[in-house]
Short mmCIF file of N, CA and C in Angstrom, two decimals:
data_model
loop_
_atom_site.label_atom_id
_atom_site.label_comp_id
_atom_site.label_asym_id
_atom_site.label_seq_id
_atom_site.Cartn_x
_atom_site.Cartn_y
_atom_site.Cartn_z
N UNK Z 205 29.46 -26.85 6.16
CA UNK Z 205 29.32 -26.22 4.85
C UNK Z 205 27.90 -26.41 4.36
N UNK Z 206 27.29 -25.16 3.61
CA UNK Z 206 26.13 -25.42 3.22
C UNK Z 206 25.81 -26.21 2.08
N UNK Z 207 24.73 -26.93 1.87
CA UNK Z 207 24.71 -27.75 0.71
C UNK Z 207 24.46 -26.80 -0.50
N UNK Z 208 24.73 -26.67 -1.69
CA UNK Z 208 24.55 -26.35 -2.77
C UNK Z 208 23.17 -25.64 -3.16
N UNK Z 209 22.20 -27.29 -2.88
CA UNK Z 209 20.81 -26.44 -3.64
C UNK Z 209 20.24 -25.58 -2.04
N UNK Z 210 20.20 -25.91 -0.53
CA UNK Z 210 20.03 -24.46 0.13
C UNK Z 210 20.62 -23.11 -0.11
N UNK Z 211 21.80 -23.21 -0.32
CA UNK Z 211 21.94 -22.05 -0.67
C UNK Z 211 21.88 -21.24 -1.55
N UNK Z 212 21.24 -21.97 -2.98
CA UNK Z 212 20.27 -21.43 -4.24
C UNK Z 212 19.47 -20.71 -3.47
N UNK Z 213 18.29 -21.79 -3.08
CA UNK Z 213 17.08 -21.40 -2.48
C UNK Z 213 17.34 -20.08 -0.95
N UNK Z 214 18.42 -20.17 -0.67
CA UNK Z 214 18.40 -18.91 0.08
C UNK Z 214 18.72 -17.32 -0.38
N UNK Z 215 19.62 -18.18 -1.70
CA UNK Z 215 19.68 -16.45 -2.61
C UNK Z 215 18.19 -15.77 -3.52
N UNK Z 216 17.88 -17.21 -4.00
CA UNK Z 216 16.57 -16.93 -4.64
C UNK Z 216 15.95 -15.93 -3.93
N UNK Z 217 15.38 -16.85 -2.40
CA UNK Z 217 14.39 -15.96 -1.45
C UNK Z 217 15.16 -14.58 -1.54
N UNK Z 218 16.28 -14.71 -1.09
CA UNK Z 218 16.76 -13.00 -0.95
C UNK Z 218 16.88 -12.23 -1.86
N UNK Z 219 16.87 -12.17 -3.02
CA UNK Z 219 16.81 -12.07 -4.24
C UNK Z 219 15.34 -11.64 -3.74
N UNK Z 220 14.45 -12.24 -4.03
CA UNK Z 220 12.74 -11.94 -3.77
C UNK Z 220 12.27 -11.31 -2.67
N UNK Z 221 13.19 -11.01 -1.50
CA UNK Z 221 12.88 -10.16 -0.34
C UNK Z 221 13.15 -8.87 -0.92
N UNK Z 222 14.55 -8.50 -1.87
CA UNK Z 222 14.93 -7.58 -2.26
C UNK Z 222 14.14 -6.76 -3.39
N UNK Z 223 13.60 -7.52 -4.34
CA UNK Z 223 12.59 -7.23 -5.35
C UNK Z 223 11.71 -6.45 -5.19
N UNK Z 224 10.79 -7.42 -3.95
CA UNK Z 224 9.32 -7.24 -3.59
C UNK Z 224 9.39 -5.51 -3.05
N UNK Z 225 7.98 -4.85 -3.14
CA UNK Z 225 7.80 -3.99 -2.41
C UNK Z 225 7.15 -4.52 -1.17
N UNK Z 226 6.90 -5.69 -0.99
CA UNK Z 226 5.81 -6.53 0.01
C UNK Z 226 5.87 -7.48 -0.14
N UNK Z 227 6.33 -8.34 0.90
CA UNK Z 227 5.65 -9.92 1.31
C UNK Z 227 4.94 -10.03 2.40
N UNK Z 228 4.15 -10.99 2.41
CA UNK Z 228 3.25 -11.19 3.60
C UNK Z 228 3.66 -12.54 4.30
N UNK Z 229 3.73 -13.38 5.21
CA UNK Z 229 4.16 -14.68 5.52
C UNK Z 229 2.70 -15.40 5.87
N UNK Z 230 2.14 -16.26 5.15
CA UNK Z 230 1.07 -17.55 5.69
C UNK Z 230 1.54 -18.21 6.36
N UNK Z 231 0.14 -18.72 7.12
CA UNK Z 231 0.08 -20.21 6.92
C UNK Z 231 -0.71 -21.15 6.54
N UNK Z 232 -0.39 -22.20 5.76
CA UNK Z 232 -1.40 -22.38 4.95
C UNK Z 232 -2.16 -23.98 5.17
N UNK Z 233 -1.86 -24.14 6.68
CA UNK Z 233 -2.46 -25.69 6.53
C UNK Z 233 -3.70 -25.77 7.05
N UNK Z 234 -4.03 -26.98 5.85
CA UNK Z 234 -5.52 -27.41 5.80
C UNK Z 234 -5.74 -26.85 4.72
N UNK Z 235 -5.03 -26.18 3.85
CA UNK Z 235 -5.67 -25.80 2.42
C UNK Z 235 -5.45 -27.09 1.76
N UNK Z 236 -6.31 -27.26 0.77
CA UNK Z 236 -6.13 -28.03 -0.46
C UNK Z 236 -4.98 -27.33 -1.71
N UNK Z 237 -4.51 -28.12 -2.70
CA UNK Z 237 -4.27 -28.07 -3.70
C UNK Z 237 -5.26 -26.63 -4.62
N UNK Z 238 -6.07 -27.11 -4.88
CA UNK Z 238 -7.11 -26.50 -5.39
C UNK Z 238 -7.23 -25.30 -4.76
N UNK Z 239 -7.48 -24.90 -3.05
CA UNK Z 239 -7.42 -23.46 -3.05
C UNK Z 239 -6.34 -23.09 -2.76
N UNK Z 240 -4.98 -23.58 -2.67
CA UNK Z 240 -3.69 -22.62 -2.93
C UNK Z 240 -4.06 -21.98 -4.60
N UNK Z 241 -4.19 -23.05 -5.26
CA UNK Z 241 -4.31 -22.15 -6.93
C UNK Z 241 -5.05 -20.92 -7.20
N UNK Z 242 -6.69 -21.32 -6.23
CA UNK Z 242 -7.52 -19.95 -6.17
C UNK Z 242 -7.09 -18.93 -5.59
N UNK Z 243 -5.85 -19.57 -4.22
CA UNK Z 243 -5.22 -18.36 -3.84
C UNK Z 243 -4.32 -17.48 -4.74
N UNK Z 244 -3.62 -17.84 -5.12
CA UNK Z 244 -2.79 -17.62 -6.28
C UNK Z 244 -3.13 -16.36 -7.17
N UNK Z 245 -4.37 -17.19 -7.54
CA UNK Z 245 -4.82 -16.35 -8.64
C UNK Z 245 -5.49 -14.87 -8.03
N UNK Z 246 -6.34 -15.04 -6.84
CA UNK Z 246 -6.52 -13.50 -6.15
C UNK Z 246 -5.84 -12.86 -5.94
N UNK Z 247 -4.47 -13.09 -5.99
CA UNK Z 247 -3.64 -12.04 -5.63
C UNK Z 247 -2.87 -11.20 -6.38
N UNK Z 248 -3.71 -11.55 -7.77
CA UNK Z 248 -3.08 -10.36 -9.07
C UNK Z 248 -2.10 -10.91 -9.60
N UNK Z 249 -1.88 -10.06 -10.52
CA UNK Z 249 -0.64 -10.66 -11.64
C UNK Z 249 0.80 -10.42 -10.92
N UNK Z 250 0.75 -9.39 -9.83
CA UNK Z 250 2.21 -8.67 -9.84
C UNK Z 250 2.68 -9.42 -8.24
N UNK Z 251 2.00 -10.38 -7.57
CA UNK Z 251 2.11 -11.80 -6.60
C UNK Z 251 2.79 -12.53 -7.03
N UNK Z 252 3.90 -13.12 -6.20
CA UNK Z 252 4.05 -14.72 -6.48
C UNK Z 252 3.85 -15.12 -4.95
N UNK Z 253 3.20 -16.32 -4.87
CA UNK Z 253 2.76 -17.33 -3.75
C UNK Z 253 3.61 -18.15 -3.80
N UNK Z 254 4.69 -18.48 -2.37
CA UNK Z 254 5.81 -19.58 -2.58
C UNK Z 254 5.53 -20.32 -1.46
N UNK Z 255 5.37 -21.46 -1.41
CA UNK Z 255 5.60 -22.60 0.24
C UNK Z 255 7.20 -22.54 0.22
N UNK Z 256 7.45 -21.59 1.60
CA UNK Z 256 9.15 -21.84 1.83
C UNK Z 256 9.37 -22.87 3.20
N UNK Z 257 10.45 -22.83 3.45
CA UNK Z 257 11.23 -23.56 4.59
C UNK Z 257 11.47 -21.76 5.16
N UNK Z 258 11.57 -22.72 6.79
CA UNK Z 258 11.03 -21.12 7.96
C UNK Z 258 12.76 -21.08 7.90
N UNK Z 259 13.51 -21.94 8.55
CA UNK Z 259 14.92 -21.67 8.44
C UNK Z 259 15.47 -21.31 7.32
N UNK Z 260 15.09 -21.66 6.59
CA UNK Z 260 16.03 -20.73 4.87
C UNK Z 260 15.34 -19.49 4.23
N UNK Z 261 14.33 -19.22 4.94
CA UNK Z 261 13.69 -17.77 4.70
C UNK Z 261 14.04 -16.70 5.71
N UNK Z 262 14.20 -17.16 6.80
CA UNK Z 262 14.42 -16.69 8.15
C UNK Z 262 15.87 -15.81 7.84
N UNK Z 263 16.84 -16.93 7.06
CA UNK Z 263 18.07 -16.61 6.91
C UNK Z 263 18.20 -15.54 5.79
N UNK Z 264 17.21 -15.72 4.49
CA UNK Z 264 17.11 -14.91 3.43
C UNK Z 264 17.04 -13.27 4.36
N UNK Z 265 15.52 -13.38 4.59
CA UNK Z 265 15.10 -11.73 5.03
C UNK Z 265 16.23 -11.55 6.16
N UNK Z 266 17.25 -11.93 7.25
CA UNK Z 266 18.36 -11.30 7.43
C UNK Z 266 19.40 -10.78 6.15
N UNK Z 267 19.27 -11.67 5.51
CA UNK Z 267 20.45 -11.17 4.20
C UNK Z 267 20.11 -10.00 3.63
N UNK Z 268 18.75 -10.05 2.93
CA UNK Z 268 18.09 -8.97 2.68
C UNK Z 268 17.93 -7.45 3.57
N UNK Z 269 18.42 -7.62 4.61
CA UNK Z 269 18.62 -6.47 5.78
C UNK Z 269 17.13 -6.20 6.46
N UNK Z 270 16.25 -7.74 6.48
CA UNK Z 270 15.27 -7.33 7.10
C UNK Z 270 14.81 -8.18 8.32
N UNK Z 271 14.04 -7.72 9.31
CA UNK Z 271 14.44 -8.14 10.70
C UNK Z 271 12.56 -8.76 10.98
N UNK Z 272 12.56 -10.17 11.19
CA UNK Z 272 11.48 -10.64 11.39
C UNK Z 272 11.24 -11.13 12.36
N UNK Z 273 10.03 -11.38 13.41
CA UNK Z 273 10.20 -11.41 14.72
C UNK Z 273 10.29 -13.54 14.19
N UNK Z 274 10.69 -13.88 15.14
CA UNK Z 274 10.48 -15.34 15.10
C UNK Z 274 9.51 -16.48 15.27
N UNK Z 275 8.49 -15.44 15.59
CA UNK Z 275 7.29 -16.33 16.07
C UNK Z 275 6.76 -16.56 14.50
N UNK Z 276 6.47 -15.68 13.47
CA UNK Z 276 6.39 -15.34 12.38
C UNK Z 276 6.79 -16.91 11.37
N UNK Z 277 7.64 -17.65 12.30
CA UNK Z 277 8.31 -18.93 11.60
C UNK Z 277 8.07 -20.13 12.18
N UNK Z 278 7.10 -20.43 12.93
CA UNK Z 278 6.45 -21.42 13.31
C UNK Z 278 5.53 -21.94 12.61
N UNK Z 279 5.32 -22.92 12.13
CA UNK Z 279 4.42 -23.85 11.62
C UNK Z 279 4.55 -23.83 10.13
N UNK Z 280 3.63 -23.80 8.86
CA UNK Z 280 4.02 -24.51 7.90
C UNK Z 280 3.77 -22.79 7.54
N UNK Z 281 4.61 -22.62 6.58
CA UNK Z 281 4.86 -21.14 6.01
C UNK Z 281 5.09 -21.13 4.35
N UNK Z 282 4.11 -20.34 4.40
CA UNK Z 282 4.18 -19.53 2.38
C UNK Z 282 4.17 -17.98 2.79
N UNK Z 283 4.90 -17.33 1.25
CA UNK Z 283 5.13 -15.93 1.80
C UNK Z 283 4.48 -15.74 -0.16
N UNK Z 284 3.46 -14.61 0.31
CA UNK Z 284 3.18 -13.34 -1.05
C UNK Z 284 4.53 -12.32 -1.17
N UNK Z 285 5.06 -13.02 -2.59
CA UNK Z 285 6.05 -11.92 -2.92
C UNK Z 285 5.13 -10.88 -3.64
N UNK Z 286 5.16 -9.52 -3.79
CA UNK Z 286 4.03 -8.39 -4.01
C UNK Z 286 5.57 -7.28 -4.88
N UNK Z 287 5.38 -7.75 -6.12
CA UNK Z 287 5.91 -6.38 -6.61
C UNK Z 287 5.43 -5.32 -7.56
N UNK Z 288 4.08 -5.48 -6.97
CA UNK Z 288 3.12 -4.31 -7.72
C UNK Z 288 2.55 -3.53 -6.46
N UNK Z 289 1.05 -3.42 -6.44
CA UNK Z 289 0.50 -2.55 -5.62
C UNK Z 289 0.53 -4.02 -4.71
N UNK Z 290 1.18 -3.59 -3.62
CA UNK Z 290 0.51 -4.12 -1.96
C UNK Z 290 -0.63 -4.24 -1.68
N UNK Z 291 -1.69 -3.11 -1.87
CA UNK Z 291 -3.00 -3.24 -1.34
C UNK Z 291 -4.01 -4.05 -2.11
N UNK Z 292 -3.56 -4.10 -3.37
CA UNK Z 292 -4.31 -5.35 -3.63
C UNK Z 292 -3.64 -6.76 -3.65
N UNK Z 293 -2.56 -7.17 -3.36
CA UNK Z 293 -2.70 -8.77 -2.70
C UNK Z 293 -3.00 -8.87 -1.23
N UNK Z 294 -2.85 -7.35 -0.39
CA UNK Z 294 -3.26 -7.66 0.91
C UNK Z 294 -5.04 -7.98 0.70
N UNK Z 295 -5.63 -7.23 0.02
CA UNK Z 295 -7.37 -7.46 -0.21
C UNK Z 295 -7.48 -8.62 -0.62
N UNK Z 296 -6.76 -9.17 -1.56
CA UNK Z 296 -6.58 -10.89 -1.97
C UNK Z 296 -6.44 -11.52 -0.95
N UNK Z 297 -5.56 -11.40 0.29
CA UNK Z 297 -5.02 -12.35 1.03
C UNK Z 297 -6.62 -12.10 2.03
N UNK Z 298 -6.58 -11.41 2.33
CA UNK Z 298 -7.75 -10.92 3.25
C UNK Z 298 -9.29 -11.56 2.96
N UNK Z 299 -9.48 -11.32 1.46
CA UNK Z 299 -11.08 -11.97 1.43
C UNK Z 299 -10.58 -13.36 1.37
N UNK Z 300 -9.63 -13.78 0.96
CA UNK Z 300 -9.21 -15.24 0.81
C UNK Z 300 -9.28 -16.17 2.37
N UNK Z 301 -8.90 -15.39 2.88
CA UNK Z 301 -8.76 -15.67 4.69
C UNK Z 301 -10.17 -16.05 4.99
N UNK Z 302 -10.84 -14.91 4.87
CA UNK Z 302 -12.42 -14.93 5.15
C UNK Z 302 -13.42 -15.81 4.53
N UNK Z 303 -12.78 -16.69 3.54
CA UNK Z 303 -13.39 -17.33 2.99
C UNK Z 303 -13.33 -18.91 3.24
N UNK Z 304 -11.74 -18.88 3.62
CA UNK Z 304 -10.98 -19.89 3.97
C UNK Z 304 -10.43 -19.47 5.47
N UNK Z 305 -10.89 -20.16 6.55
CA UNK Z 305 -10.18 -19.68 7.65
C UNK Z 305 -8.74 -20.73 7.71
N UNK Z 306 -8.55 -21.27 7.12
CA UNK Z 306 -7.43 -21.86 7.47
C UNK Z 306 -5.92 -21.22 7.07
N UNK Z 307 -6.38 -20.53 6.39
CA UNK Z 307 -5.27 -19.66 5.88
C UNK Z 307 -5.10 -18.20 7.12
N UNK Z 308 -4.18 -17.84 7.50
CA UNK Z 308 -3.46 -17.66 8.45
C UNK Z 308 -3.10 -16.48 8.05
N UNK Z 309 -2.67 -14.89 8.31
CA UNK Z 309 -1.88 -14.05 7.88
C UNK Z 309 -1.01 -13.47 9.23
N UNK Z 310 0.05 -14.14 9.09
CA UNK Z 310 1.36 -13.93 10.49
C UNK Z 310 1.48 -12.56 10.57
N UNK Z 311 2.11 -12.06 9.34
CA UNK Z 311 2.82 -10.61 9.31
C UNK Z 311 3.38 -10.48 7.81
N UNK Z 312 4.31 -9.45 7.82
CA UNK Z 312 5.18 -9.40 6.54
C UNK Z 312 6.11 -7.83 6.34
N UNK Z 313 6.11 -7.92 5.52
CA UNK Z 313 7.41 -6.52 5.23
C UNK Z 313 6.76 -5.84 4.29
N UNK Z 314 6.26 -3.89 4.68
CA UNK Z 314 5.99 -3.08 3.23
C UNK Z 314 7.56 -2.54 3.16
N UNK Z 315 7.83 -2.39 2.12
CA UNK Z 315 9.39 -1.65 1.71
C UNK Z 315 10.24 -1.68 3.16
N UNK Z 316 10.55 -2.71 3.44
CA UNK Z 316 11.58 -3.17 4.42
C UNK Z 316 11.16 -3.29 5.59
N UNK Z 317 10.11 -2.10 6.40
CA UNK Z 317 9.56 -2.48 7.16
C UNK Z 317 8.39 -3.33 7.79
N UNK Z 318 8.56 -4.25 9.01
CA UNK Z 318 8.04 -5.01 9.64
C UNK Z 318 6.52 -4.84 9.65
N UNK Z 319 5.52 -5.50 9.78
CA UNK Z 319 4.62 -5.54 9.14
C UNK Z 319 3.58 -6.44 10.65
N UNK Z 320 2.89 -6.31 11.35
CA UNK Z 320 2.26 -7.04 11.86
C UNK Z 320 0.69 -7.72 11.14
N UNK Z 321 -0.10 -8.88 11.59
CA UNK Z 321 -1.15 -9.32 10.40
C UNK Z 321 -2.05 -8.64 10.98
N UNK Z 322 -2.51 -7.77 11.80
CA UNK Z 322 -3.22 -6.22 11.84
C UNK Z 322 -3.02 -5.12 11.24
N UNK Z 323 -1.74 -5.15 10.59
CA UNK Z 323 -1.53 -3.89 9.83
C UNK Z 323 -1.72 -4.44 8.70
N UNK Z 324 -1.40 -5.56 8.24
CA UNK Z 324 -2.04 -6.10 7.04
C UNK Z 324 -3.14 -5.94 6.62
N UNK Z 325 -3.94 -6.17 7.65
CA UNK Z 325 -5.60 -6.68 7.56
C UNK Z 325 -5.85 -4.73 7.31
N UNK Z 326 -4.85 -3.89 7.54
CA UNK Z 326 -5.28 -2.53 7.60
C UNK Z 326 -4.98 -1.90 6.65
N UNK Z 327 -4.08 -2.09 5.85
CA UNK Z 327 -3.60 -2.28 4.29
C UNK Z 327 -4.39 -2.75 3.51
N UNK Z 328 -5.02 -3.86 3.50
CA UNK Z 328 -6.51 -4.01 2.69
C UNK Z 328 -7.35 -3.48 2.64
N UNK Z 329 -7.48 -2.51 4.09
CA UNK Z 329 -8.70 -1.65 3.70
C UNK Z 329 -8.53 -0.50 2.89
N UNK Z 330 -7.39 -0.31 3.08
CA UNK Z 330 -6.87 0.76 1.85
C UNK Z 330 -7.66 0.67 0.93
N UNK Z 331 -7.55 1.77 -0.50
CA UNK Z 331 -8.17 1.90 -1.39
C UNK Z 331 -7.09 1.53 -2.31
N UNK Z 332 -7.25 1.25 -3.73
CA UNK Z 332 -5.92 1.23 -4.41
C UNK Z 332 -5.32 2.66 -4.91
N UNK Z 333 -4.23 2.57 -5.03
CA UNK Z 333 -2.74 3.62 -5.33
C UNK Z 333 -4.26 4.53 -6.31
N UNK Z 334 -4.17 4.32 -7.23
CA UNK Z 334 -4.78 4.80 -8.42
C UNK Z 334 -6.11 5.57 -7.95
N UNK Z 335 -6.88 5.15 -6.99
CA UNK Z 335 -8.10 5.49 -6.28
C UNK Z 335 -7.56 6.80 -5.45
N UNK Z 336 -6.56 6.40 -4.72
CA UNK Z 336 -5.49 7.68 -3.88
C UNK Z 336 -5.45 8.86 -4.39
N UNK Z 337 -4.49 8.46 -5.58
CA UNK Z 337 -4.26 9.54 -6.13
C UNK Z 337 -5.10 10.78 -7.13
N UNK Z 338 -6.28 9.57 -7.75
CA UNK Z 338 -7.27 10.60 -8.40
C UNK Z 338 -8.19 11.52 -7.15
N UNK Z 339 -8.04 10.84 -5.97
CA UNK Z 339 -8.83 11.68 -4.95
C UNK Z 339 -7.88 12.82 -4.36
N UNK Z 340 -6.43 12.66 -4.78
CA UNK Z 340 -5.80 13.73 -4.45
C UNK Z 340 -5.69 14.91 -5.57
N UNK Z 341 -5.44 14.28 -6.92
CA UNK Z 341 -5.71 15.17 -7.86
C UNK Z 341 -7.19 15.68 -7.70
N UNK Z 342 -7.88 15.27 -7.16
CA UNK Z 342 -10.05 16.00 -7.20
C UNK Z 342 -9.38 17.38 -6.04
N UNK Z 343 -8.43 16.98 -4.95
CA UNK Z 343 -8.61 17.81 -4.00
C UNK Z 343 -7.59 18.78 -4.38
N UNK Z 344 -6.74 18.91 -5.33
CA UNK Z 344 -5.61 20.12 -6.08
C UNK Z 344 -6.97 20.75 -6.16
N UNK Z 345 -7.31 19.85 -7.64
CA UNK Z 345 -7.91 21.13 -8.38
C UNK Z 345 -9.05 21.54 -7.90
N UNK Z 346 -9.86 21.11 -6.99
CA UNK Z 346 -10.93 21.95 -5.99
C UNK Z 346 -9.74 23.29 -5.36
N UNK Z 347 -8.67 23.29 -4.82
CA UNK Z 347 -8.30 24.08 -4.14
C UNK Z 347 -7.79 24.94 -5.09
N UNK Z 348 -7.25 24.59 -6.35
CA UNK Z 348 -6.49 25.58 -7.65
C UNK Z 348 -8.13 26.73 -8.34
N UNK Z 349 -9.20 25.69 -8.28
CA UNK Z 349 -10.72 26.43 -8.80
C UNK Z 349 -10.63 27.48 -7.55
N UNK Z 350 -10.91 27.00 -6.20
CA UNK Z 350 -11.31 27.89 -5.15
C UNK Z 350 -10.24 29.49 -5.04
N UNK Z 351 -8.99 29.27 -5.47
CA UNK Z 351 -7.88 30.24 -5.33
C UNK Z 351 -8.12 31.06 -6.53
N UNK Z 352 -8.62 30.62 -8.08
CA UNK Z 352 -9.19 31.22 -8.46
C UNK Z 352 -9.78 32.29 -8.85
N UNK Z 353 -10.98 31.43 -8.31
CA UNK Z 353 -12.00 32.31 -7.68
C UNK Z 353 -11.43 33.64 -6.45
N UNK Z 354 -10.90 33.55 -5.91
CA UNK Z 354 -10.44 34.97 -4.52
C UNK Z 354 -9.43 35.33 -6.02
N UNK Z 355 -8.65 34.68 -6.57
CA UNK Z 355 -8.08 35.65 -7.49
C UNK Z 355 -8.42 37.00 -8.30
N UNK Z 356 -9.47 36.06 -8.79
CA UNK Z 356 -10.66 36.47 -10.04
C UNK Z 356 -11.28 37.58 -8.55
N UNK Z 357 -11.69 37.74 -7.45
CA UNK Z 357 -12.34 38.55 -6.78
C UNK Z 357 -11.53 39.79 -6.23
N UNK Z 358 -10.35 39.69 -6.49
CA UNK Z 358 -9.48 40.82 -6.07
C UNK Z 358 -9.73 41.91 -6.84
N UNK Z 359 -9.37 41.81 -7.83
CA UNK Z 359 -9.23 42.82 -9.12
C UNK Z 359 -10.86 43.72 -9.04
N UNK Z 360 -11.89 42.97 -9.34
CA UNK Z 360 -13.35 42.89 -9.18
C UNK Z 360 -13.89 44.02 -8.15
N UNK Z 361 -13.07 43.63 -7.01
CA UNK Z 361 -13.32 44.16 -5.50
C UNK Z 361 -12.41 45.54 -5.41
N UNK Z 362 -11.32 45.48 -5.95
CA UNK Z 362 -10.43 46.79 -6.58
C UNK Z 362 -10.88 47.66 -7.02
N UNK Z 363 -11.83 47.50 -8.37
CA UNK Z 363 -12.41 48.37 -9.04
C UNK Z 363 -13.90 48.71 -8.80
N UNK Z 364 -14.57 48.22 -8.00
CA UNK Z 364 -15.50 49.15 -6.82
C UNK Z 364 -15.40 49.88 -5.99
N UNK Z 365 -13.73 49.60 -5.06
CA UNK Z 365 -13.57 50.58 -4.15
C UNK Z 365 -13.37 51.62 -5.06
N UNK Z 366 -12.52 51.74 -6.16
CA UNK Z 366 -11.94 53.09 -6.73
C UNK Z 366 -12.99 53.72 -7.01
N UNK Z 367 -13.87 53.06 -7.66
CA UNK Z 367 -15.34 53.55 -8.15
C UNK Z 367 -16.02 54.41 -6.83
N UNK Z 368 -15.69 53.77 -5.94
CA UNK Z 368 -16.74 54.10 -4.67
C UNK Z 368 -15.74 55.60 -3.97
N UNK Z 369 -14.47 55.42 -4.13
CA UNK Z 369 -13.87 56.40 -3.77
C UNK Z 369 -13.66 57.72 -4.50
N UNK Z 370 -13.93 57.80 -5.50
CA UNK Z 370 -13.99 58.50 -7.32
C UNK Z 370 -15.76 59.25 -6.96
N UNK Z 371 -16.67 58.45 -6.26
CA UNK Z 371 -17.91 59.00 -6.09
C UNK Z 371 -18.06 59.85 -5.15
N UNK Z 372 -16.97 59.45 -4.19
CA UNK Z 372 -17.37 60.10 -2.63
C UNK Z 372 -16.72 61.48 -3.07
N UNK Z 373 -15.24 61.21 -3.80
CA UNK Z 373 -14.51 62.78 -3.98
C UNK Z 373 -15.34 63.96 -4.79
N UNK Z 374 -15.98 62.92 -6.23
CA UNK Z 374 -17.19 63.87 -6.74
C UNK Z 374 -17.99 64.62 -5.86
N UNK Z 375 -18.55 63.94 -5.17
CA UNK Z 375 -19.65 64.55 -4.22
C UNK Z 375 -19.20 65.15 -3.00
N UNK Z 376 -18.21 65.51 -2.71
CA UNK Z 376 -17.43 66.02 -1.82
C UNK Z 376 -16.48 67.49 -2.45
N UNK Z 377 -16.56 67.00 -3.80
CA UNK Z 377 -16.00 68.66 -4.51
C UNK Z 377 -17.43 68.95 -4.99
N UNK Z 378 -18.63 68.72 -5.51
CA UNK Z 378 -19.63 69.20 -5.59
C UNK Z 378 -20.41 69.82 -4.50
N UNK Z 379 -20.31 69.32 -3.53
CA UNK Z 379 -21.03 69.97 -2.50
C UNK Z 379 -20.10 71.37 -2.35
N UNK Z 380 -18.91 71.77 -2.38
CA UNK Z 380 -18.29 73.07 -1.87
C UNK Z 380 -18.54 73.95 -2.57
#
């Protein structure tokens, strides 16, 4: 039978697998005190940074319906719960890494799926959501101006041919 407070801590986690749009799994030894906090704090407001146990997380993200390879659970493990934008705690976790090599990025989960720490590291290079999307709204309305424009040139281009055809018939009943 399971003890009481594990199986808090395993609903919690699952509970927080379920939440997140993203976790990432560390590892975090050889950090200090001091830069877990700096870590912490890079990773935005919409992060939480947890030191878990590999067997009671392991067990969570099955509950949660998500499938993690096992290597992923070796050695001392913290996971970024991410329920805001992903790409910026992956850029957090990332310059944080680079700054600190001891910090580790295994893998993790975007919206359920499996996550390797190359696709992570490729997720940071992302731009943020907000950056995305104003570059997709620039590229509507370049294409709504350009359509436009051939709109605006139809009509335009209409009333020259008639013109041009209106001249030729003139001069074609004038000459007889």
């Amino acid at each position: 039978m399971a003890r009481p407070d594990k199986a808090a801590a395993v609903a919690e986690l699952t509970d927080k697998f379920r939440s997140s749009n993203a976790a990432v799994l560390t590892e975090y030894r050889g950090l200090t005190v001091a830069q877990l906090k700096t870590l912490r704090r890079s990773l935005g407001e919409n992060a939480q940074y947890a030191v878990v146990k590999n067997t009671l997380t392991k067990i969570a993200a099955n509950e949660a319906g998500i499938t993690l390879d096992d290597q992923l659970f070796a050695g001392p493990t913290a996971v970024a719960f991410v329920t805001g934008d992903p790409v910026e705690s992956a850029k957090g976790l990332r310059d944080f890494a680079k700054e600190n090599p001891n910090l580790i990025i295994k893998g993790g989960v975007l919206d359920g799926k499996a996550l390797s720490a190359d696709e992570i590291k490729k997720l940071a290079d992302l731009e943020s959501r907000e950056v995305l999307l104003s570059k997709l709204a620039g590229a509507f309305k370049a294409k709504q101006s350009q359509a436009a424009s051939v709109f605006q040139a139809l009509p335009s281009k209409l009333v020259r041919t008639v013109d041009a055809l209106r001249a030729k018939q003139d001069e074609q009943g004038g000459a007889e």
